[in-house]
Amino acid sequence: MSIRRELKLREWREAVREFERIISLIEDILKKRVDPFTVDISELLEKMRLLLEKYGDEVLLMDMEALSRIVDLIKEQEEWVQNESLVLGMGPLFALARLRQMSLEEIAEKFCEVWNPIAYRDQMMVSTVLRALDYLDAVRRLPKTLTGVESVDFRLSEETLSNLGLLSEEAFREKLSEFSRKVERLLGEESSIDYWDLVLDDTFEKSLENMILLSYLCSRGEVSLKVNPLT
């Protein structure tokens, strides 16, 4: 009998400690004014129900105290929702008013403080970075884009180039054949090559010519272009 009473006493003490943990947890949240939704109230109520069913009147006072703390927590959750709703409603207005008072330099400084680039190291290799630097360096040497000139989309054909006096049909075919061999040489055993490695040349005119020739090869289905969003 004494052993049974000892075991029962231990279980009762453990039940009391469980109630004390629940009460302490809720009081800590209310005191620190942290997010009250970090606690699952339904889970706490289920624990209390099981303890009350098992020990009955022996833990009734502890159960009532814990239940009182849960009521306080629910009130805190209600106030939290009201405050968050107010912030969500007034926040954009305060932000807009603050932006209007800031200079461009202050806005740029704040932006840099909170800016998190979406490009990660695992998406980019050193070779890709070096290729990008080569491209930027090549673009820097090109003449500035003319202003006030509207662009028009049209398809260049051998006849069009010939009519414009840019190339004769024979010269165009020769350049096209030469460029096609260049593509084959650069590709080698590779399945693809970077677009800018293929078209960029020593001069702007030569680079533009390579772009036109490549476009013509694409229109004939001899080569194809594939867009890589990472590059």
mmCIF file of C-alpha atoms in Angstrom, residues 3-228:
data_model
loop_
_atom_site.group_PDB
_atom_site.id
_atom_site.type_symbol
_atom_site.label_atom_id
_atom_site.label_comp_id
_atom_site.label_asym_id
_atom_site.label_seq_id
_atom_site.Cartn_x
_atom_site.Cartn_y
_atom_site.Cartn_z
ATOM 1 C CA ILE A 3 4.455 1.813 -2.485
ATOM 2 C CA ARG A 4 1.211 2.555 -4.305
ATOM 3 C CA ARG A 5 0.704 5.730 -2.304
ATOM 4 C CA GLU A 6 4.270 6.784 -3.099
ATOM 5 C CA LEU A 7 3.750 6.213 -6.822
ATOM 6 C CA LYS A 8 0.455 8.061 -6.745
ATOM 7 C CA LEU A 9 2.090 10.940 -4.884
ATOM 8 C CA ARG A 10 4.836 11.154 -7.506
ATOM 9 C CA GLU A 11 2.299 11.220 -10.312
ATOM 10 C CA TRP A 12 0.325 13.931 -8.530
ATOM 11 C CA ARG A 13 3.466 16.029 -8.076
ATOM 12 C CA GLU A 14 4.285 15.625 -11.767
ATOM 13 C CA ALA A 15 0.746 16.756 -12.645
ATOM 14 C CA VAL A 16 1.155 19.806 -10.404
ATOM 15 C CA ARG A 17 4.477 20.629 -12.075
ATOM 16 C CA GLU A 18 2.781 20.368 -15.479
ATOM 17 C CA PHE A 19 0.166 22.905 -14.388
ATOM 18 C CA GLU A 20 2.933 25.139 -13.030
ATOM 19 C CA ARG A 21 4.746 24.969 -16.376
ATOM 20 C CA ILE A 22 1.575 25.994 -18.208
ATOM 21 C CA ILE A 23 0.979 28.905 -15.823
ATOM 22 C CA SER A 24 4.632 30.002 -15.972
ATOM 23 C CA LEU A 25 4.650 29.887 -19.779
ATOM 24 C CA ILE A 26 1.579 32.096 -20.088
ATOM 25 C CA GLU A 27 2.778 34.549 -17.428
ATOM 26 C CA ASP A 28 6.126 34.856 -19.197
ATOM 27 C CA ILE A 29 4.411 35.710 -22.504
ATOM 28 C CA LEU A 30 2.131 38.272 -20.879
ATOM 29 C CA LYS A 31 5.027 39.866 -19.007
ATOM 30 C CA LYS A 32 7.352 40.159 -22.022
ATOM 31 C CA ARG A 33 4.538 41.267 -24.372
ATOM 32 C CA VAL A 34 5.690 38.906 -27.112
ATOM 33 C CA ASP A 35 3.491 37.355 -29.781
ATOM 34 C CA PRO A 36 0.718 35.568 -27.823
ATOM 35 C CA PHE A 37 -0.017 33.295 -30.766
ATOM 36 C CA THR A 38 3.237 31.400 -30.231
ATOM 37 C CA VAL A 39 1.297 29.227 -27.767
ATOM 38 C CA ASP A 40 -1.227 26.654 -28.948
ATOM 39 C CA ILE A 41 -4.128 27.200 -26.534
ATOM 40 C CA SER A 42 -6.034 24.138 -27.738
ATOM 41 C CA GLU A 43 -3.016 21.961 -26.919
ATOM 42 C CA LEU A 44 -2.786 23.408 -23.406
ATOM 43 C CA LEU A 45 -6.501 22.850 -22.803
ATOM 44 C CA GLU A 46 -6.181 19.238 -23.926
ATOM 45 C CA LYS A 47 -3.336 18.629 -21.451
ATOM 46 C CA MET A 48 -5.367 20.207 -18.651
ATOM 47 C CA ARG A 49 -8.416 18.106 -19.522
ATOM 48 C CA LEU A 50 -6.440 14.861 -19.314
ATOM 49 C CA LEU A 51 -4.880 15.838 -15.983
ATOM 50 C CA LEU A 52 -8.233 16.864 -14.528
ATOM 51 C CA GLU A 53 -9.865 13.598 -15.643
ATOM 52 C CA LYS A 54 -7.067 11.575 -14.053
ATOM 53 C CA TYR A 55 -6.647 13.411 -10.735
ATOM 54 C CA GLY A 56 -10.025 15.137 -10.306
ATOM 55 C CA ASP A 57 -10.397 17.353 -7.232
ATOM 56 C CA GLU A 58 -6.739 16.909 -6.309
ATOM 57 C CA VAL A 59 -5.671 19.305 -9.092
ATOM 58 C CA LEU A 60 -8.850 21.357 -9.346
ATOM 59 C CA LEU A 61 -7.313 24.528 -7.888
ATOM 60 C CA MET A 62 -4.319 24.319 -10.201
ATOM 61 C CA ASP A 63 -6.635 23.734 -13.134
ATOM 62 C CA MET A 64 -8.693 26.813 -12.258
ATOM 63 C CA GLU A 65 -5.567 28.960 -11.956
ATOM 64 C CA ALA A 66 -4.224 27.744 -15.314
ATOM 65 C CA LEU A 67 -7.608 28.333 -16.925
ATOM 66 C CA SER A 68 -7.612 31.898 -15.576
ATOM 67 C CA ARG A 69 -4.202 32.501 -17.186
ATOM 68 C CA ILE A 70 -5.487 31.117 -20.483
ATOM 69 C CA VAL A 71 -8.374 33.608 -20.365
ATOM 70 C CA ASP A 72 -5.815 36.399 -19.895
ATOM 71 C CA LEU A 73 -3.856 35.032 -22.856
ATOM 72 C CA ILE A 74 -6.954 35.039 -25.075
ATOM 73 C CA LYS A 75 -7.562 38.695 -24.139
ATOM 74 C CA GLU A 76 -3.959 39.450 -25.043
ATOM 75 C CA GLN A 77 -4.430 37.753 -28.416
ATOM 76 C CA GLU A 78 -7.506 39.895 -29.076
ATOM 77 C CA GLU A 79 -5.590 43.100 -28.287
ATOM 78 C CA TRP A 80 -2.684 41.891 -30.410
ATOM 79 C CA VAL A 81 -4.954 41.399 -33.433
ATOM 80 C CA GLN A 82 -6.467 44.860 -32.974
ATOM 81 C CA ASN A 83 -3.037 46.498 -32.757
ATOM 82 C CA GLU A 84 -1.717 44.597 -35.761
ATOM 83 C CA SER A 85 -4.780 45.603 -37.795
ATOM 84 C CA LEU A 86 -4.189 49.237 -36.871
ATOM 85 C CA VAL A 87 -0.536 49.014 -37.882
ATOM 86 C CA LEU A 88 -1.407 47.396 -41.203
ATOM 87 C CA GLY A 89 -3.932 50.134 -41.901
ATOM 88 C CA MET A 90 -1.848 53.127 -40.817
ATOM 89 C CA GLY A 91 1.613 51.774 -41.650
ATOM 90 C CA PRO A 92 1.559 52.626 -45.381
ATOM 91 C CA LEU A 93 0.359 56.175 -44.638
ATOM 92 C CA PHE A 94 3.154 56.769 -42.135
ATOM 93 C CA ALA A 95 5.699 55.292 -44.554
ATOM 94 C CA LEU A 96 4.484 57.527 -47.394
ATOM 95 C CA ALA A 97 4.618 60.621 -45.197
ATOM 96 C CA ARG A 98 8.137 59.710 -44.085
ATOM 97 C CA LEU A 99 9.296 59.154 -47.676
ATOM 98 C CA ARG A 100 8.049 62.576 -48.711
ATOM 99 C CA GLN A 101 10.187 64.145 -46.000
ATOM 100 C CA MET A 102 13.344 62.247 -46.974
ATOM 101 C CA SER A 103 15.901 63.335 -49.556
ATOM 102 C CA LEU A 104 16.974 61.076 -52.417
ATOM 103 C CA GLU A 105 20.261 60.401 -50.619
ATOM 104 C CA GLU A 106 18.434 59.305 -47.455
ATOM 105 C CA ILE A 107 16.096 57.045 -49.427
ATOM 106 C CA ALA A 108 19.055 55.449 -51.231
ATOM 107 C CA GLU A 109 20.870 54.933 -47.918
ATOM 108 C CA LYS A 110 17.848 53.258 -46.292
ATOM 109 C CA PHE A 111 17.337 51.086 -49.356
ATOM 110 C CA CYS A 112 20.933 49.857 -49.226
ATOM 111 C CA GLU A 113 20.561 49.040 -45.517
ATOM 112 C CA VAL A 114 17.613 46.689 -46.066
ATOM 113 C CA TRP A 115 18.387 45.446 -49.586
ATOM 114 C CA ASN A 116 18.789 41.681 -49.878
ATOM 115 C CA PRO A 117 19.885 40.617 -53.388
ATOM 116 C CA ILE A 118 18.041 37.616 -54.786
ATOM 117 C CA ALA A 119 21.148 36.260 -56.551
ATOM 118 C CA TYR A 120 22.891 33.572 -54.526
ATOM 119 C CA ARG A 121 26.376 32.177 -54.888
ATOM 120 C CA ASP A 122 25.057 28.733 -55.723
ATOM 121 C CA GLN A 123 23.396 30.207 -58.832
ATOM 122 C CA MET A 124 26.554 31.735 -60.258
ATOM 123 C CA MET A 125 30.010 30.390 -61.031
ATOM 124 C CA VAL A 126 33.252 32.334 -61.302
ATOM 125 C CA SER A 127 33.309 31.759 -65.064
ATOM 126 C CA THR A 128 29.865 33.355 -65.332
ATOM 127 C CA VAL A 129 31.014 36.414 -63.381
ATOM 128 C CA LEU A 130 34.109 36.793 -65.578
ATOM 129 C CA ARG A 131 31.985 36.479 -68.718
ATOM 130 C CA ALA A 132 29.660 39.171 -67.400
ATOM 131 C CA LEU A 133 32.629 41.476 -66.739
ATOM 132 C CA ASP A 134 33.916 40.890 -70.280
ATOM 133 C CA TYR A 135 30.490 41.739 -71.641
ATOM 134 C CA LEU A 136 30.255 44.960 -69.612
ATOM 135 C CA ASP A 137 33.727 45.966 -70.738
ATOM 136 C CA ALA A 138 32.813 45.341 -74.391
ATOM 137 C CA VAL A 139 29.558 47.280 -74.073
ATOM 138 C CA ARG A 140 31.423 50.188 -72.477
ATOM 139 C CA ARG A 141 33.556 50.547 -75.600
ATOM 140 C CA LEU A 142 30.533 50.688 -77.898
ATOM 141 C CA PRO A 143 29.127 54.106 -78.932
ATOM 142 C CA LYS A 144 26.193 55.486 -76.998
ATOM 143 C CA THR A 145 22.710 54.718 -78.279
ATOM 144 C CA LEU A 146 21.293 57.477 -80.448
ATOM 145 C CA THR A 147 18.415 59.403 -78.902
ATOM 146 C CA GLY A 148 15.274 60.463 -80.690
ATOM 147 C CA VAL A 149 15.375 57.500 -83.072
ATOM 148 C CA GLU A 150 12.432 55.136 -83.021
ATOM 149 C CA SER A 151 13.213 51.459 -83.495
ATOM 150 C CA VAL A 152 11.388 49.461 -86.141
ATOM 151 C CA ASP A 153 11.231 45.672 -86.209
ATOM 152 C CA PHE A 154 11.824 44.108 -89.607
ATOM 153 C CA ARG A 155 13.450 41.024 -91.045
ATOM 154 C CA LEU A 156 16.693 41.330 -92.988
ATOM 155 C CA SER A 157 17.055 39.150 -96.021
ATOM 156 C CA GLU A 158 19.724 38.812 -98.670
ATOM 157 C CA GLU A 159 17.627 40.894 -101.039
ATOM 158 C CA THR A 160 17.147 43.641 -98.448
ATOM 159 C CA LEU A 161 20.854 43.896 -97.723
ATOM 160 C CA SER A 162 21.632 43.885 -101.401
ATOM 161 C CA ASN A 163 19.049 46.596 -102.132
ATOM 162 C CA LEU A 164 20.493 48.765 -99.377
ATOM 163 C CA GLY A 165 23.888 48.456 -100.952
ATOM 164 C CA LEU A 166 25.371 46.884 -97.894
ATOM 165 C CA LEU A 167 26.318 43.568 -99.425
ATOM 166 C CA SER A 168 26.058 41.903 -102.737
ATOM 167 C CA GLU A 169 24.421 38.510 -102.819
ATOM 168 C CA GLU A 170 27.767 36.840 -103.393
ATOM 169 C CA ALA A 171 29.473 38.809 -100.611
ATOM 170 C CA PHE A 172 26.648 38.060 -98.217
ATOM 171 C CA ARG A 173 26.833 34.341 -98.918
ATOM 172 C CA GLU A 174 30.587 34.437 -98.407
ATOM 173 C CA LYS A 175 30.290 36.226 -95.060
ATOM 174 C CA LEU A 176 27.481 33.906 -94.003
ATOM 175 C CA SER A 177 29.572 30.861 -94.835
ATOM 176 C CA GLU A 178 32.557 32.320 -92.985
ATOM 177 C CA PHE A 179 30.454 33.076 -89.920
ATOM 178 C CA SER A 180 28.905 29.601 -90.024
ATOM 179 C CA ARG A 181 32.389 28.073 -89.941
ATOM 180 C CA LYS A 182 33.231 30.339 -87.004
ATOM 181 C CA VAL A 183 30.214 29.004 -85.137
ATOM 182 C CA GLU A 184 31.251 25.411 -85.806
ATOM 183 C CA ARG A 185 34.825 26.145 -84.733
ATOM 184 C CA LEU A 186 33.826 27.814 -81.472
ATOM 185 C CA LEU A 187 31.306 25.137 -80.656
ATOM 186 C CA GLY A 188 33.717 22.299 -81.219
ATOM 187 C CA GLU A 189 32.403 19.393 -79.192
ATOM 188 C CA GLU A 190 30.283 21.674 -77.008
ATOM 189 C CA SER A 191 26.506 21.721 -77.358
ATOM 190 C CA SER A 192 26.227 25.480 -76.836
ATOM 191 C CA ILE A 193 28.214 28.709 -76.615
ATOM 192 C CA ASP A 194 27.532 32.062 -74.995
ATOM 193 C CA TYR A 195 25.811 34.543 -77.330
ATOM 194 C CA TRP A 196 28.190 37.409 -76.581
ATOM 195 C CA ASP A 197 31.284 35.251 -77.026
ATOM 196 C CA LEU A 198 30.024 34.616 -80.526
ATOM 197 C CA VAL A 199 28.916 38.060 -81.725
ATOM 198 C CA LEU A 200 31.171 40.555 -79.925
ATOM 199 C CA ASP A 201 34.102 41.647 -82.069
ATOM 200 C CA ASP A 202 36.771 44.361 -82.210
ATOM 201 C CA THR A 203 34.450 47.034 -83.606
ATOM 202 C CA PHE A 204 30.805 47.939 -83.217
ATOM 203 C CA GLU A 205 30.190 47.484 -86.940
ATOM 204 C CA LYS A 206 31.705 43.999 -86.937
ATOM 205 C CA SER A 207 29.700 43.029 -83.844
ATOM 206 C CA LEU A 208 26.505 44.259 -85.490
ATOM 207 C CA GLU A 209 27.353 42.294 -88.618
ATOM 208 C CA ASN A 210 27.824 39.138 -86.542
ATOM 209 C CA MET A 211 24.444 39.683 -84.905
ATOM 210 C CA ILE A 212 22.774 39.989 -88.302
ATOM 211 C CA LEU A 213 24.483 36.872 -89.628
ATOM 212 C CA LEU A 214 23.552 34.898 -86.518
ATOM 213 C CA SER A 215 19.956 36.071 -86.817
ATOM 214 C CA TYR A 216 19.898 34.884 -90.425
ATOM 215 C CA LEU A 217 21.262 31.453 -89.443
ATOM 216 C CA CYS A 218 18.542 31.211 -86.784
ATOM 217 C CA SER A 219 15.849 32.065 -89.340
ATOM 218 C CA ARG A 220 17.104 29.218 -91.520
ATOM 219 C CA GLY A 221 16.999 26.812 -88.580
ATOM 220 C CA GLU A 222 20.728 26.080 -88.646
ATOM 221 C CA VAL A 223 21.254 27.322 -85.098
ATOM 222 C CA SER A 224 18.954 28.203 -82.212
ATOM 223 C CA LEU A 225 19.088 30.631 -79.307
ATOM 224 C CA LYS A 226 18.349 29.597 -75.743
ATOM 225 C CA VAL A 227 17.702 32.130 -72.973
ATOM 226 C CA ASN A 228 19.327 31.359 -69.618
#
